[in-house]
PDB file of C-alpha atoms in Angstrom:
ATOM      1  CA  MET H 127      11.312   5.132  -8.307  1.00 90.00           C
ATOM      2  CA  ASN H 128      10.631   2.846 -11.261  1.00 95.00           C
ATOM      3  CA  THR H 129       9.904  -0.799 -11.955  1.00 95.00           C
ATOM      4  CA  GLU H 130       9.906  -2.497 -15.325  1.00 96.00           C
ATOM      5  CA  ARG H 131       6.434  -1.245 -16.287  1.00 97.00           C
ATOM      6  CA  LEU H 132       5.635   1.337 -13.602  1.00 98.00           C
ATOM      7  CA  GLN H 133       6.690   4.755 -12.465  1.00 97.00           C
ATOM      8  CA  LEU H 134       6.230   5.279  -8.733  1.00 97.00           C
ATOM      9  CA  LYS H 135       5.947   8.939  -7.736  1.00 97.00           C
ATOM     10  CA  ALA H 136       5.791  10.132  -4.128  1.00 97.00           C
ATOM     11  CA  VAL H 137       2.376  11.592  -3.328  1.00 97.00           C
ATOM     12  CA  THR H 138       2.531  15.381  -2.824  1.00 96.00           C
ATOM     13  CA  GLU H 139       0.041  18.133  -2.073  1.00 95.00           C
ATOM     14  CA  ASN H 140      -0.308  18.666  -5.830  1.00 97.00           C
ATOM     15  CA  ASP H 141      -1.809  15.168  -6.023  1.00 97.00           C
ATOM     16  CA  LEU H 142      -4.617  15.838  -3.528  1.00 97.00           C
ATOM     17  CA  ASN H 143      -7.474  15.507  -6.014  1.00 96.00           C
ATOM     18  CA  VAL H 144      -6.183  12.447  -7.877  1.00 96.00           C
ATOM     19  CA  PHE H 145      -5.263  10.690  -4.631  1.00 96.00           C
ATOM     20  CA  HIS H 146      -8.720  11.515  -3.256  1.00 96.00           C
ATOM     21  CA  GLU H 147     -10.319  10.058  -6.403  1.00 96.00           C
ATOM     22  CA  ILE H 148      -8.443   6.784  -5.845  1.00 95.00           C
ATOM     23  CA  LEU H 149      -9.432   6.575  -2.186  1.00 94.00           C
ATOM     24  CA  ILE H 150     -13.130   7.245  -2.803  1.00 95.00           C
ATOM     25  CA  ASN H 151     -13.357   4.774  -5.682  1.00 95.00           C
ATOM     26  CA  PRO H 152     -15.882   2.114  -4.559  1.00 94.00           C
ATOM     27  CA  PHE H 153     -13.556  -0.727  -5.610  1.00 92.00           C
ATOM     28  CA  VAL H 154     -10.650   0.708  -3.570  1.00 92.00           C
ATOM     29  CA  ARG H 155     -12.558   1.816  -0.495  1.00 90.00           C
ATOM     30  CA  LYS H 156     -14.358  -1.513  -0.114  1.00 88.00           C
ATOM     31  CA  TYR H 157     -11.401  -3.002   1.739  1.00 83.00           C
ATOM     32  CA  LEU H 158      -8.998  -0.131   2.259  1.00 83.00           C
ATOM     33  CA  CYS H 159     -11.240   2.477   3.879  1.00 78.00           C
ATOM     34  CA  ASP H 160     -13.932   0.241   5.390  1.00 77.00           C
ATOM     35  CA  ASP H 161     -16.188   1.555   2.616  1.00 81.00           C
ATOM     36  CA  ASN H 162     -16.043   5.093   4.039  1.00 85.00           C
ATOM     37  CA  ILE H 163     -15.817   8.070   1.709  1.00 91.00           C
ATOM     38  CA  LEU H 164     -12.890  10.143   2.931  1.00 92.00           C
ATOM     39  CA  SER H 165     -13.050  13.926   2.842  1.00 94.00           C
ATOM     40  CA  LEU H 166     -10.472  16.038   1.042  1.00 95.00           C
ATOM     41  CA  ALA H 167      -9.253  17.158   4.477  1.00 96.00           C
ATOM     42  CA  GLN H 168      -8.687  13.536   5.561  1.00 95.00           C
ATOM     43  CA  VAL H 169      -6.776  12.784   2.360  1.00 96.00           C
ATOM     44  CA  GLN H 170      -4.732  15.961   2.862  1.00 97.00           C
ATOM     45  CA  GLU H 171      -3.736  14.621   6.300  1.00 96.00           C
ATOM     46  CA  PHE H 172      -2.587  11.342   4.699  1.00 94.00           C
ATOM     47  CA  ILE H 173      -0.462  13.306   2.237  1.00 97.00           C
ATOM     48  CA  GLU H 174       1.073  15.405   5.023  1.00 97.00           C
ATOM     49  CA  VAL H 175       1.931  12.283   7.051  1.00 96.00           C
ATOM     50  CA  SER H 176       3.373  10.625   3.943  1.00 97.00           C
ATOM     51  CA  GLN H 177       5.567  13.644   3.181  1.00 97.00           C
ATOM     52  CA  LYS H 178       6.754  13.777   6.816  1.00 97.00           C
ATOM     53  CA  ASN H 179       7.580  10.057   6.669  1.00 95.00           C
ATOM     54  CA  PHE H 180       9.545  10.569   3.435  1.00 96.00           C
ATOM     55  CA  ASP H 181      11.481  13.454   5.002  1.00 96.00           C
ATOM     56  CA  GLU H 182      12.264  11.588   8.209  1.00 95.00           C
ATOM     57  CA  GLN H 183      12.248   7.879   7.307  1.00 94.00           C
ATOM     58  CA  GLN H 184      12.537   7.554   3.484  1.00 95.00           C
ATOM     59  CA  PHE H 185       9.125   5.977   2.984  1.00 96.00           C
ATOM     60  CA  GLY H 186       5.522   6.954   2.425  1.00 97.00           C
ATOM     61  CA  LEU H 187       2.980   6.602  -0.352  1.00 97.00           C
ATOM     62  CA  TRP H 188       3.744   6.503  -4.065  1.00 98.00           C
ATOM     63  CA  LEU H 189       1.262   6.950  -6.905  1.00 98.00           C
ATOM     64  CA  MET H 190       1.577   4.244  -9.560  1.00 97.00           C
ATOM     65  CA  TYR H 191       1.592   5.196 -13.229  1.00 98.00           C
ATOM     66  CA  THR H 192       2.113   2.930 -16.210  1.00 97.00           C
ATOM     67  CA  LYS H 193       5.285   3.835 -18.086  1.00 97.00           C
ATOM     68  CA  SER H 194       3.727   3.102 -21.462  1.00 95.00           C
ATOM     69  CA  THR H 195       0.638   5.335 -21.196  1.00 96.00           C
ATOM     70  CA  HIS H 196       1.328   7.314 -18.003  1.00 95.00           C
ATOM     71  CA  GLU H 197      -2.076   6.178 -16.734  1.00 96.00           C
ATOM     72  CA  LEU H 198      -2.645   6.532 -12.996  1.00 97.00           C
ATOM     73  CA  ILE H 199      -3.522   3.038 -11.752  1.00 97.00           C
ATOM     74  CA  GLY H 200      -3.320   3.239  -7.950  1.00 97.00           C
ATOM     75  CA  PHE H 201      -0.830   3.676  -5.158  1.00 97.00           C
ATOM     76  CA  VAL H 202       1.604   1.689  -3.074  1.00 97.00           C
ATOM     77  CA  GLY H 203       3.647   2.397   0.009  1.00 96.00           C
ATOM     78  CA  PHE H 204       4.483   1.850   3.642  1.00 96.00           C
ATOM     79  CA  TRP H 205       2.088   3.009   6.359  1.00 94.00           C
ATOM     80  CA  TYR H 206       1.692   2.582  10.099  1.00 91.00           C
ATOM     81  CA  PHE H 207      -1.348   0.432  11.015  1.00 82.00           C
ATOM     82  CA  PHE H 208      -2.649  -1.369  14.089  1.00 73.00           C
ATOM     83  CA  ASP H 209       0.086  -0.224  16.492  1.00 77.00           C
ATOM     84  CA  GLU H 210       2.748  -2.222  14.654  1.00 77.00           C
ATOM     85  CA  PRO H 211       6.321  -1.095  15.484  1.00 82.00           C
ATOM     86  CA  GLN H 212       7.216  -0.545  11.844  1.00 87.00           C
ATOM     87  CA  PRO H 213       5.149   0.434   8.821  1.00 93.00           C
ATOM     88  CA  GLN H 214       3.257  -2.144   6.786  1.00 93.00           C
ATOM     89  CA  LEU H 215       3.120  -2.638   3.055  1.00 94.00           C
ATOM     90  CA  LEU H 216       0.059  -1.046   1.503  1.00 92.00           C
ATOM     91  CA  TYR H 217      -1.345  -0.943  -2.004  1.00 94.00           C
ATOM     92  CA  ALA H 218      -4.499  -0.177  -3.911  1.00 94.00           C
ATOM     93  CA  LEU H 219      -5.290  -0.569  -7.586  1.00 95.00           C
ATOM     94  CA  LEU H 220      -8.085   0.991  -9.554  1.00 96.00           C
ATOM     95  CA  PRO H 221     -10.383  -1.643 -11.095  1.00 94.00           C
ATOM     96  CA  ASN H 222      -9.085  -1.245 -14.671  1.00 94.00           C
ATOM     97  CA  ALA H 223      -5.539  -2.054 -13.497  1.00 95.00           C
ATOM     98  CA  THR H 224      -6.290  -5.369 -11.809  1.00 93.00           C
ATOM     99  CA  LYS H 225      -5.269  -8.799 -13.113  1.00 93.00           C
ATOM    100  CA  LYS H 226      -2.271  -7.371 -15.013  1.00 95.00           C
ATOM    101  CA  GLY H 227       0.513  -8.062 -12.507  1.00 95.00           C
ATOM    102  CA  TYR H 228       0.958  -4.421 -11.527  1.00 96.00           C
ATOM    103  CA  ALA H 229       0.407  -4.996  -7.808  1.00 95.00           C
ATOM    104  CA  THR H 230       2.833  -7.924  -7.794  1.00 95.00           C
ATOM    105  CA  GLU H 231       5.441  -5.827  -9.596  1.00 97.00           C
ATOM    106  CA  ALA H 232       5.037  -2.762  -7.381  1.00 96.00           C
ATOM    107  CA  VAL H 233       4.837  -4.556  -4.031  1.00 96.00           C
ATOM    108  CA  SER H 234       7.765  -6.826  -4.945  1.00 96.00           C
ATOM    109  CA  HIS H 235       9.785  -3.686  -5.651  1.00 96.00           C
ATOM    110  CA  LEU H 236       8.734  -2.218  -2.298  1.00 96.00           C
ATOM    111  CA  ILE H 237       9.747  -5.392  -0.481  1.00 96.00           C
ATOM    112  CA  GLN H 238      13.246  -5.055  -1.938  1.00 96.00           C
ATOM    113  CA  TYR H 239      13.279  -1.345  -1.045  1.00 96.00           C
ATOM    114  CA  GLY H 240      12.207  -2.175   2.509  1.00 96.00           C
ATOM    115  CA  PHE H 241      14.997  -4.703   2.935  1.00 97.00           C
ATOM    116  CA  LYS H 242      17.811  -2.930   1.044  1.00 96.00           C
ATOM    117  CA  GLN H 243      17.167   0.786   1.564  1.00 95.00           C
ATOM    118  CA  LEU H 244      15.225   0.841   4.827  1.00 95.00           C
ATOM    119  CA  ARG H 245      17.130  -2.144   6.262  1.00 95.00           C
ATOM    120  CA  TYR H 246      14.066  -3.831   7.736  1.00 95.00           C
ATOM    121  CA  LYS H 247      14.561  -7.427   8.843  1.00 95.00           C
ATOM    122  CA  TYR H 248      10.916  -8.283   8.102  1.00 96.00           C
ATOM    123  CA  LEU H 249       7.855  -6.728   6.501  1.00 96.00           C
ATOM    124  CA  ILE H 250       4.178  -7.035   7.367  1.00 94.00           C
ATOM    125  CA  ALA H 251       1.093  -6.628   5.213  1.00 94.00           C
ATOM    126  CA  SER H 252      -2.489  -6.970   6.347  1.00 92.00           C
ATOM    127  CA  CYS H 253      -5.827  -7.271   4.629  1.00 91.00           C
ATOM    128  CA  ASP H 254      -9.467  -7.873   5.396  1.00 90.00           C
ATOM    129  CA  GLU H 255     -10.108 -11.609   5.470  1.00 91.00           C
ATOM    130  CA  PRO H 256     -12.584 -11.511   2.540  1.00 90.00           C
ATOM    131  CA  ASN H 257     -10.060  -9.699   0.314  1.00 90.00           C
ATOM    132  CA  PHE H 258      -8.971 -12.789  -1.630  1.00 90.00           C
ATOM    133  CA  GLU H 259      -6.926 -10.852  -4.191  1.00 90.00           C
ATOM    134  CA  SER H 260      -4.723  -9.261  -1.515  1.00 91.00           C
ATOM    135  CA  ARG H 261      -4.366 -12.598   0.248  1.00 93.00           C
ATOM    136  CA  LYS H 262      -3.214 -14.242  -3.004  1.00 94.00           C
ATOM    137  CA  LEU H 263      -0.798 -11.382  -3.673  1.00 94.00           C
ATOM    138  CA  ALA H 264       0.824 -11.732  -0.252  1.00 95.00           C
ATOM    139  CA  GLU H 265       1.229 -15.474  -0.753  1.00 94.00           C
ATOM    140  CA  ARG H 266       2.546 -15.026  -4.311  1.00 94.00           C
ATOM    141  CA  LEU H 267       5.237 -12.688  -2.933  1.00 94.00           C
ATOM    142  CA  GLY H 268       6.346 -15.278  -0.391  1.00 95.00           C
ATOM    143  CA  MET H 269       4.603 -13.778   2.613  1.00 96.00           C
ATOM    144  CA  LYS H 270       3.273 -16.170   5.238  1.00 97.00           C
ATOM    145  CA  LEU H 271       0.046 -15.805   7.185  1.00 96.00           C
ATOM    146  CA  VAL H 272       1.121 -15.212  10.793  1.00 96.00           C
ATOM    147  CA  GLU H 273      -1.955 -13.901  12.588  1.00 93.00           C
ATOM    148  CA  LYS H 274      -5.676 -13.254  12.372  1.00 95.00           C
ATOM    149  CA  LYS H 275      -7.130 -10.493  14.561  1.00 91.00           C
ATOM    150  CA  ASP H 276     -10.522  -8.888  14.856  1.00 90.00           C
ATOM    151  CA  VAL H 277     -10.135  -5.135  14.390  1.00 83.00           C
ATOM    152  CA  ASN H 278     -13.294  -3.046  14.728  1.00 82.00           C
ATOM    153  CA  GLU H 279     -15.262  -6.290  14.560  1.00 85.00           C
ATOM    154  CA  LYS H 280     -13.684  -7.241  11.208  1.00 87.00           C
ATOM    155  CA  PRO H 281     -11.307 -10.164  10.701  1.00 92.00           C
ATOM    156  CA  ILE H 282      -7.890  -8.928   9.559  1.00 92.00           C
ATOM    157  CA  LEU H 283      -5.158 -11.253   8.290  1.00 94.00           C
ATOM    158  CA  PHE H 284      -1.495 -10.398   8.877  1.00 94.00           C
ATOM    159  CA  PHE H 285       1.232 -11.648   6.548  1.00 96.00           C
ATOM    160  CA  ARG H 286       4.996 -11.492   7.090  1.00 96.00           C
ATOM    161  CA  ILE H 287       8.104 -11.918   5.025  1.00 97.00           C
ATOM    162  CA  ASP H 288      11.586 -12.043   6.539  1.00 96.00           C
ATOM    163  CA  GLN H 289      14.747 -10.800   4.905  1.00 92.00           C
ATOM    164  CA  LYS H 290      16.804 -13.699   3.648  1.00 83.00           C
ATOM    165  CA  GLY H 291      20.408 -14.058   4.682  1.00 63.00           C
TER     166      GLY H 291
END
């Protein structure tokens, strides 16, 4: 899957080490992994679930590479969180890829994929309340704040966008 500036490649077992490096990056894990350092075995489980979801439901996790330099800059995808009935939007950028519009471009593409290919009527994204960048991204993409919940004693914000028409 491609966007104007990005190549999105489904995460596979061959990507275990690079995906692990993203997830243990202090910038990424601050909000995404509750600042926990995941083991290779835990990341392997994520990859296996992602591949199963691709096989059965046409979604999972994609690594993001720039088209121009083929630099790995993060990942994006759909993932089940917080007992929601359908998967949520998810993304993470490495620090050198922030403030360049990559997340907006990738998540916008995934929103269209969710509505057109997966035929979802709405999409949800959540983030830790202090994660201002993710909050701004959700709002920039037209998502509306619909709920605030405490999960594991941390305030989590839930955003929603409905399919138009």
